[in-house]
XYZ file of N, CA and C in Angstrom:
552
model
N 31.029 2.837 11.969
C 30.769 2.332 10.633
C 31.724 3.038 9.673
N 32.308 2.248 8.779
C 33.267 2.820 7.833
C 33.155 2.110 6.485
N 33.719 2.734 5.455
C 33.824 2.102 4.144
C 34.867 1.002 4.273
N 34.557 -0.188 3.754
C 35.427 -1.337 4.019
C 36.575 -1.497 3.036
N 36.456 -0.976 1.807
C 37.515 -1.210 0.827
C 37.432 -0.185 -0.301
N 38.463 -0.148 -1.113
C 38.458 0.700 -2.301
C 38.978 2.103 -2.053
N 38.590 3.017 -2.924
C 39.050 4.406 -2.907
C 38.859 5.079 -1.552
N 37.716 4.844 -0.914
C 37.407 5.465 0.378
C 37.606 4.497 1.541
N 38.248 3.363 1.303
C 38.421 2.321 2.309
C 38.970 2.850 3.622
N 38.331 2.454 4.723
C 38.746 2.868 6.056
C 38.165 4.191 6.514
N 37.544 4.946 5.603
C 36.989 6.249 5.972
C 35.674 6.056 6.735
N 35.518 6.756 7.858
C 34.297 6.607 8.653
C 33.114 7.341 8.012
N 31.917 6.844 8.307
C 30.682 7.487 7.871
C 29.948 8.013 9.095
N 29.185 9.075 8.905
C 28.346 9.581 9.983
C 27.240 8.576 10.258
N 26.940 8.386 11.521
C 25.930 7.418 11.944
C 24.617 8.112 12.263
N 23.521 7.372 12.139
C 22.224 7.957 12.483
C 22.090 8.130 13.989
N 21.298 9.133 14.366
C 20.936 9.294 15.766
C 19.591 8.609 15.939
N 19.425 7.858 16.987
C 18.163 7.153 17.211
C 18.161 5.814 16.504
N 16.984 5.202 16.417
C 16.868 3.849 15.875
C 16.009 3.785 14.617
N 15.757 4.924 13.976
C 14.929 4.928 12.770
C 15.660 4.349 11.568
N 16.991 4.444 11.537
C 17.796 3.939 10.428
C 18.604 2.751 10.942
N 18.579 1.643 10.195
C 19.304 0.430 10.557
C 20.410 0.209 9.531
N 21.622 0.730 9.774
C 22.695 0.553 8.796
C 23.135 -0.903 8.678
N 23.519 -1.295 7.482
C 24.100 -2.620 7.264
C 25.459 -2.649 7.947
N 25.712 -3.679 8.727
C 26.980 -3.761 9.455
C 28.153 -3.850 8.474
N 29.334 -3.439 8.946
C 30.537 -3.515 8.122
C 30.791 -4.953 7.664
N 30.578 -5.918 8.563
C 30.829 -7.331 8.252
C 29.907 -7.810 7.122
N 28.620 -7.509 7.212
C 27.675 -7.930 6.171
C 27.962 -7.182 4.869
N 28.279 -5.888 4.968
C 28.600 -5.110 3.765
C 29.830 -5.675 3.063
N 30.846 -6.082 3.842
C 32.045 -6.694 3.260
C 31.670 -7.977 2.528
N 30.821 -8.812 3.120
C 30.385 -10.060 2.479
C 29.589 -9.772 1.196
N 28.727 -8.774 1.247
C 27.939 -8.381 0.063
C 28.869 -8.000 -1.075
N 29.845 -7.158 -0.779
C 30.714 -6.666 -1.852
C 31.708 -7.703 -2.328
N 32.087 -8.639 -1.480
C 32.897 -9.761 -1.965
C 32.096 -10.554 -2.998
N 30.804 -10.767 -2.728
C 29.928 -11.490 -3.637
C 29.774 -10.720 -4.960
N 29.559 -9.418 -4.869
C 29.360 -8.600 -6.071
C 30.653 -8.440 -6.872
N 31.762 -8.150 -6.179
C 33.047 -7.952 -6.861
C 33.513 -9.212 -7.577
N 33.288 -10.384 -6.964
C 33.738 -11.631 -7.579
C 32.998 -11.915 -8.885
N 31.863 -11.268 -9.082
C 31.074 -11.428 -10.310
C 31.223 -10.227 -11.249
N 32.078 -9.294 -10.895
C 32.313 -8.128 -11.741
C 31.109 -7.206 -11.867
N 30.309 -7.085 -10.807
C 29.055 -6.335 -10.890
C 29.138 -4.891 -10.413
N 30.276 -4.488 -9.859
C 30.370 -3.151 -9.270
C 31.101 -2.161 -10.169
N 32.261 -2.525 -10.663
C 33.082 -1.593 -11.446
C 32.293 -1.024 -12.617
N 32.271 0.298 -12.716
C 31.609 1.067 -13.768
C 30.088 0.952 -13.765
N 29.506 0.356 -12.728
C 28.049 0.205 -12.656
C 27.369 1.537 -12.352
N 26.156 1.670 -12.842
C 25.260 2.749 -12.428
C 24.366 2.124 -11.364
N 24.473 2.666 -10.155
C 23.878 2.051 -8.972
C 22.670 2.856 -8.517
N 21.677 2.144 -8.001
C 20.533 2.773 -7.350
C 20.452 2.181 -5.948
N 20.541 3.026 -4.944
C 20.481 2.607 -3.541
C 19.142 3.071 -2.981
N 18.122 2.182 -3.094
C 16.792 2.498 -2.609
C 16.740 2.253 -1.101
N 15.933 3.021 -0.395
C 15.868 2.944 1.069
C 17.280 3.164 1.615
N 17.966 4.201 1.151
C 19.418 4.341 1.335
C 19.871 4.565 2.763
N 19.044 5.120 3.629
C 19.489 5.362 5.009
C 20.747 6.202 5.043
N 21.841 5.653 5.541
C 23.117 6.375 5.629
C 23.799 6.525 4.269
N 23.397 5.695 3.310
C 24.058 5.675 2.010
C 25.236 4.724 1.955
N 25.436 3.918 3.001
C 26.635 3.076 3.096
C 26.777 2.103 1.929
N 25.693 1.479 1.473
C 25.814 0.514 0.366
C 26.226 1.213 -0.922
N 25.553 2.290 -1.268
C 25.906 3.021 -2.491
C 27.292 3.631 -2.422
N 27.664 4.148 -1.254
C 29.001 4.735 -1.106
C 30.087 3.676 -1.181
N 29.808 2.501 -0.638
C 30.763 1.384 -0.770
C 30.934 1.031 -2.244
N 29.828 1.042 -2.993
C 29.902 0.752 -4.432
C 30.759 1.805 -5.143
N 30.547 3.072 -4.810
C 31.366 4.135 -5.419
C 32.838 3.949 -5.053
N 33.109 3.590 -3.817
C 34.481 3.366 -3.371
C 35.151 2.253 -4.165
N 34.363 1.273 -4.587
C 34.892 0.110 -5.300
C 34.794 0.240 -6.819
N 34.527 1.441 -7.313
C 34.626 1.678 -8.743
C 33.338 1.849 -9.505
N 32.183 1.901 -8.842
C 30.938 2.195 -9.557
C 31.037 3.593 -10.151
N 30.386 3.799 -11.286
C 30.471 5.078 -11.984
C 29.631 6.164 -11.325
N 28.444 5.786 -10.823
C 27.490 6.775 -10.328
C 26.487 6.070 -9.435
N 25.912 6.797 -8.477
C 24.881 6.210 -7.618
C 23.770 7.215 -7.364
N 22.544 6.732 -7.481
C 21.359 7.491 -7.095
C 20.907 6.942 -5.748
N 20.792 7.824 -4.762
C 20.379 7.447 -3.419
C 18.943 7.909 -3.211
N 18.059 6.989 -2.837
C 16.641 7.314 -2.678
C 16.172 6.903 -1.289
N 15.455 7.802 -0.631
C 14.806 7.485 0.635
C 13.669 8.480 0.822
N 12.593 8.038 1.467
C 11.475 8.956 1.687
C 11.635 9.773 2.964
N 12.589 9.387 3.804
C 12.835 10.087 5.062
C 13.797 11.255 4.843
N 13.377 12.448 5.257
C 14.248 13.614 5.135
C 15.524 13.429 5.951
N 15.405 12.863 7.154
C 16.606 12.678 7.983
C 17.572 11.689 7.332
N 17.055 10.659 6.655
C 17.935 9.725 5.947
C 18.632 10.408 4.782
N 17.883 11.156 3.993
C 18.488 11.865 2.851
C 19.525 12.869 3.342
N 19.226 13.590 4.415
C 20.191 14.555 4.955
C 21.470 13.846 5.416
N 21.324 12.712 6.116
C 22.490 11.948 6.570
C 23.276 11.400 5.377
N 22.578 10.893 4.390
C 23.237 10.382 3.186
C 24.025 11.499 2.488
N 23.420 12.670 2.362
C 24.123 13.818 1.746
C 25.385 14.174 2.530
N 25.288 14.153 3.865
C 26.473 14.418 4.702
C 27.585 13.425 4.385
N 27.224 12.144 4.270
C 28.227 11.112 3.999
C 28.796 11.223 2.594
N 27.982 11.598 1.637
C 28.475 11.823 0.268
C 29.508 12.944 0.282
N 29.188 14.033 0.955
C 30.100 15.179 1.041
C 31.353 14.821 1.828
N 31.186 14.067 2.919
C 32.318 13.640 3.743
C 33.360 12.889 2.914
N 32.898 12.094 1.934
C 33.804 11.328 1.079
C 34.186 12.077 -0.199
N 33.658 13.285 -0.345
C 33.910 14.083 -1.555
C 33.458 13.335 -2.816
N 32.281 12.729 -2.735
C 31.733 11.944 -3.844
C 30.560 12.654 -4.527
N 30.419 13.956 -4.292
C 29.269 14.709 -4.816
C 29.125 14.620 -6.331
N 30.227 14.553 -7.053
C 30.158 14.534 -8.520
C 29.757 13.166 -9.082
N 29.647 12.146 -8.225
C 29.265 10.801 -8.676
C 28.002 10.314 -7.985
N 27.240 11.262 -7.412
C 26.074 10.874 -6.634
C 24.940 11.875 -6.809
N 23.741 11.350 -6.621
C 22.547 12.190 -6.638
C 21.583 11.634 -5.611
N 20.934 12.511 -4.850
C 19.951 12.061 -3.874
C 18.553 12.454 -4.336
N 17.597 11.634 -3.924
C 16.205 11.878 -4.276
C 15.350 11.506 -3.079
N 14.618 12.482 -2.544
C 13.683 12.200 -1.455
C 12.393 11.719 -2.091
N 12.154 10.413 -1.988
C 10.968 9.812 -2.608
C 10.716 8.443 -1.989
N 9.502 7.974 -2.156
C 9.111 6.638 -1.708
C 9.546 5.643 -2.783
N 10.442 4.740 -2.442
C 10.986 3.780 -3.414
C 9.955 2.778 -3.919
N 8.775 2.750 -3.314
C 7.715 1.856 -3.786
C 6.752 2.572 -4.729
N 6.951 3.890 -4.914
C 6.030 4.680 -5.746
C 6.791 5.715 -6.567
N 7.866 5.299 -7.185
C 8.699 6.240 -7.923
C 8.049 6.635 -9.244
N 8.147 7.911 -9.594
C 7.704 8.334 -10.927
C 8.760 7.926 -11.952
N 8.507 8.197 -13.208
C 9.536 7.949 -14.222
C 10.726 8.852 -13.928
N 11.958 8.361 -14.149
C 13.141 9.193 -13.879
C 13.263 10.324 -14.883
N 14.055 11.318 -14.527
C 14.328 12.419 -15.444
C 15.052 11.889 -16.671
N 14.863 12.524 -17.809
C 15.505 12.067 -19.053
C 17.022 12.056 -18.950
N 17.576 12.922 -18.110
C 19.029 13.002 -17.986
C 19.621 11.862 -17.143
N 18.781 11.060 -16.528
C 19.265 9.999 -15.650
C 19.407 8.686 -16.416
N 20.568 8.075 -16.249
C 20.826 6.787 -16.883
C 20.195 5.673 -16.043
N 19.683 4.638 -16.701
C 19.101 3.504 -15.968
C 20.190 2.751 -15.215
N 19.820 2.180 -14.089
C 20.780 1.513 -13.195
C 20.932 0.033 -13.523
N 22.148 -0.465 -13.297
C 22.438 -1.883 -13.530
C 22.611 -2.666 -12.231
N 22.846 -1.977 -11.117
C 22.999 -2.605 -9.806
C 22.082 -1.875 -8.837
N 21.141 -2.618 -8.244
C 20.128 -2.015 -7.380
C 20.234 -2.611 -5.988
N 20.393 -1.738 -4.994
C 20.364 -2.156 -3.597
C 18.981 -1.874 -3.036
N 18.362 -2.905 -2.473
C 17.072 -2.763 -1.794
C 17.258 -3.217 -0.352
N 17.295 -2.273 0.553
C 17.489 -2.560 1.972
C 16.438 -1.790 2.770
N 15.154 -2.184 2.600
C 14.085 -1.446 3.274
C 13.982 -1.831 4.749
N 13.179 -1.083 5.505
C 12.884 -1.526 6.872
C 12.359 -2.966 6.832
N 12.816 -3.773 7.771
C 12.451 -5.194 7.788
C 10.952 -5.399 8.056
N 10.420 -6.466 7.460
C 9.060 -6.958 7.711
C 7.964 -5.929 7.433
N 8.166 -5.101 6.422
C 7.153 -4.098 6.053
C 6.561 -4.373 4.673
N 7.029 -5.429 3.973
C 6.487 -5.755 2.666
C 6.835 -4.743 1.585
N 8.016 -4.155 1.638
C 8.392 -3.082 0.705
C 9.229 -3.549 -0.484
N 9.815 -4.735 -0.418
C 10.718 -5.184 -1.474
C 9.977 -5.351 -2.806
N 8.910 -6.114 -2.821
C 8.192 -6.373 -4.069
C 7.618 -5.103 -4.690
N 6.934 -4.228 -3.938
C 6.462 -2.977 -4.554
C 7.600 -2.128 -5.137
N 8.765 -2.139 -4.481
C 9.908 -1.376 -5.011
C 10.392 -1.978 -6.325
N 10.505 -3.298 -6.392
C 10.935 -3.950 -7.636
C 9.953 -3.639 -8.761
N 8.677 -3.730 -8.479
C 7.651 -3.470 -9.507
C 7.739 -2.042 -10.020
N 7.826 -1.060 -9.134
C 7.881 0.335 -9.597
C 9.171 0.632 -10.355
N 10.292 0.051 -9.913
C 11.555 0.267 -10.626
C 11.487 -0.298 -12.039
N 10.864 -1.459 -12.193
C 10.746 -2.087 -13.517
C 9.732 -1.344 -14.392
N 8.556 -1.080 -13.854
C 7.487 -0.468 -14.651
C 7.796 0.963 -15.055
N 8.549 1.680 -14.240
C 8.815 3.087 -14.520
C 10.206 3.342 -15.075
N 10.854 2.291 -15.592
C 12.064 2.421 -16.402
C 13.285 2.976 -15.661
N 13.470 2.542 -14.413
C 14.630 2.974 -13.640
C 15.834 2.065 -13.839
N 15.612 0.851 -14.356
C 16.687 -0.143 -14.358
C 16.921 -0.730 -15.749
N 18.148 -1.194 -15.957
C 18.501 -1.900 -17.187
C 17.799 -3.257 -17.221
N 17.576 -3.784 -18.403
C 16.912 -5.091 -18.526
C 17.673 -6.201 -17.815
N 19.005 -6.167 -17.892
C 19.807 -7.232 -17.283
C 20.380 -6.825 -15.920
N 19.694 -5.945 -15.223
C 20.175 -5.449 -13.935
C 20.188 -6.551 -12.873
N 20.946 -6.252 -11.810
C 21.092 -7.171 -10.687
C 20.601 -6.460 -9.433
N 19.880 -7.222 -8.607
C 19.382 -6.708 -7.334
C 20.158 -7.342 -6.188
N 20.515 -6.522 -5.217
C 21.051 -7.030 -3.963
C 20.029 -6.608 -2.915
N 19.370 -7.592 -2.321
C 18.264 -7.341 -1.404
C 18.677 -7.774 -0.007
N 18.404 -6.912 0.971
C 18.657 -7.249 2.369
C 17.332 -7.218 3.105
N 16.999 -8.340 3.762
C 15.741 -8.446 4.505
C 15.978 -9.164 5.826
N 14.929 -9.233 6.617
C 14.969 -10.084 7.801
C 14.988 -11.533 7.338
N 15.660 -12.385 8.066
C 15.817 -13.787 7.689
C 14.472 -14.474 7.466
N 13.477 -14.137 8.261
C 12.187 -14.820 8.192
C 11.134 -14.078 7.356
N 11.512 -13.014 6.669
C 10.544 -12.226 5.894
C 10.135 -12.977 4.624
N 8.835 -13.049 4.385
C 8.292 -13.699 3.192
C 8.266 -12.692 2.046
N 8.772 -13.086 0.867
C 8.933 -12.114 -0.215
C 8.137 -12.415 -1.483
N 8.077 -13.651 -1.948
C 7.357 -14.018 -3.178
C 7.816 -13.177 -4.382
N 9.080 -13.298 -4.726
C 9.685 -12.464 -5.764
C 9.881 -13.162 -7.102
N 9.720 -14.475 -7.165
C 10.142 -15.267 -8.318
C 9.490 -14.861 -9.634
N 8.325 -14.237 -9.598
C 7.676 -13.784 -10.833
C 8.432 -12.613 -11.476
N 9.165 -11.860 -10.658
C 9.791 -10.627 -11.125
C 11.312 -10.689 -11.240
N 11.940 -11.548 -10.454
C 13.399 -11.664 -10.470
C 13.801 -13.124 -10.356
N 15.010 -13.406 -10.819
C 15.581 -14.751 -10.706
C 16.589 -14.732 -9.570
N 16.303 -15.466 -8.519
C 17.195 -15.500 -7.363
C 18.418 -16.347 -7.701
N 19.590 -15.760 -7.521
C 20.850 -16.438 -7.813
C 21.475 -17.036 -6.554
N 21.472 -16.255 -5.478
C 22.098 -16.676 -4.224
C 21.294 -16.103 -3.059
N 21.157 -16.906 -2.013
C 20.608 -16.433 -0.742
C 21.576 -16.840 0.361
N 21.904 -15.896 1.232
C 22.783 -16.189 2.371
C 22.203 -15.527 3.606
N 22.487 -16.127 4.749
C 22.017 -15.568 6.007
C 23.203 -15.181 6.882
N 23.051 -14.036 7.534
C 24.043 -13.525 8.476
C 23.269 -13.123 9.728
N 23.243 -13.987 10.742
C 22.430 -13.718 11.929
C 20.966 -13.684 11.539
N 20.269 -12.579 11.861
C 18.865 -12.485 11.468
C 18.671 -11.702 10.174
N 19.728 -11.561 9.394
C 19.670 -10.866 8.110
C 19.800 -11.868 6.963
N 18.987 -11.678 5.936
C 19.092 -12.497 4.719
C 19.511 -11.581 3.573
N 20.501 -12.038 2.809
C 20.983 -11.329 1.630
C 20.590 -12.147 0.405
N 19.994 -11.487 -0.570
C 19.578 -12.137 -1.802
C 20.229 -11.418 -2.983
N 20.911 -12.173 -3.818
C 21.437 -11.653 -5.078
C 20.527 -12.208 -6.169
N 19.980 -11.319 -6.998
C 19.005 -11.753 -8.010
C 19.195 -10.971 -9.288
N 18.782 -11.571 -10.395
C 18.828 -10.931 -11.712
C 17.404 -10.592 -12.118
N 17.250 -9.477 -12.794
C 15.955 -9.039 -13.295
C 15.415 -10.045 -14.308
N 14.128 -10.346 -14.226
C 13.473 -11.136 -15.272
C 12.904 -10.158 -16.275
N 13.191 -10.396 -17.550
C 12.761 -9.481 -18.620
C 11.309 -9.664 -18.966
């Protein structure tokens, strides 16, 4: 697994040991960022990578010009791996990690800027997307006009329309990618 483009393009990332973390493939990540870049959603964005795992989505965003990324995961091994990858790319000054449950986040610290681009890539078929969106909105983690990039299993039922406006849905094998805008 490697960063596909930008400042860190071609640089490899450390991979998880075991099957607890499911990294987004390079091919799907490239398609995601083509979609985001063509809409001007990455450059200078403040990014939140919830359920970050390896940190590949947030690090790809930093590589492509995002200003800053907050990486959140409740798994210590995921946060440790993400920190390794941040350091490997020398991106420590543009990143912050937080060991927390993305479905039950407290209010952010006053020093933290709200995010405009949110990656939600939770474990598949666990019903975590909607609770994460609700907590991010209710606890002031995101900008009013923020954009969500959601990765789920193709057949996972979500019921998100009350909270976000779905702009695009695409399928890649058994993965579904959803680009959506926050509903105010």
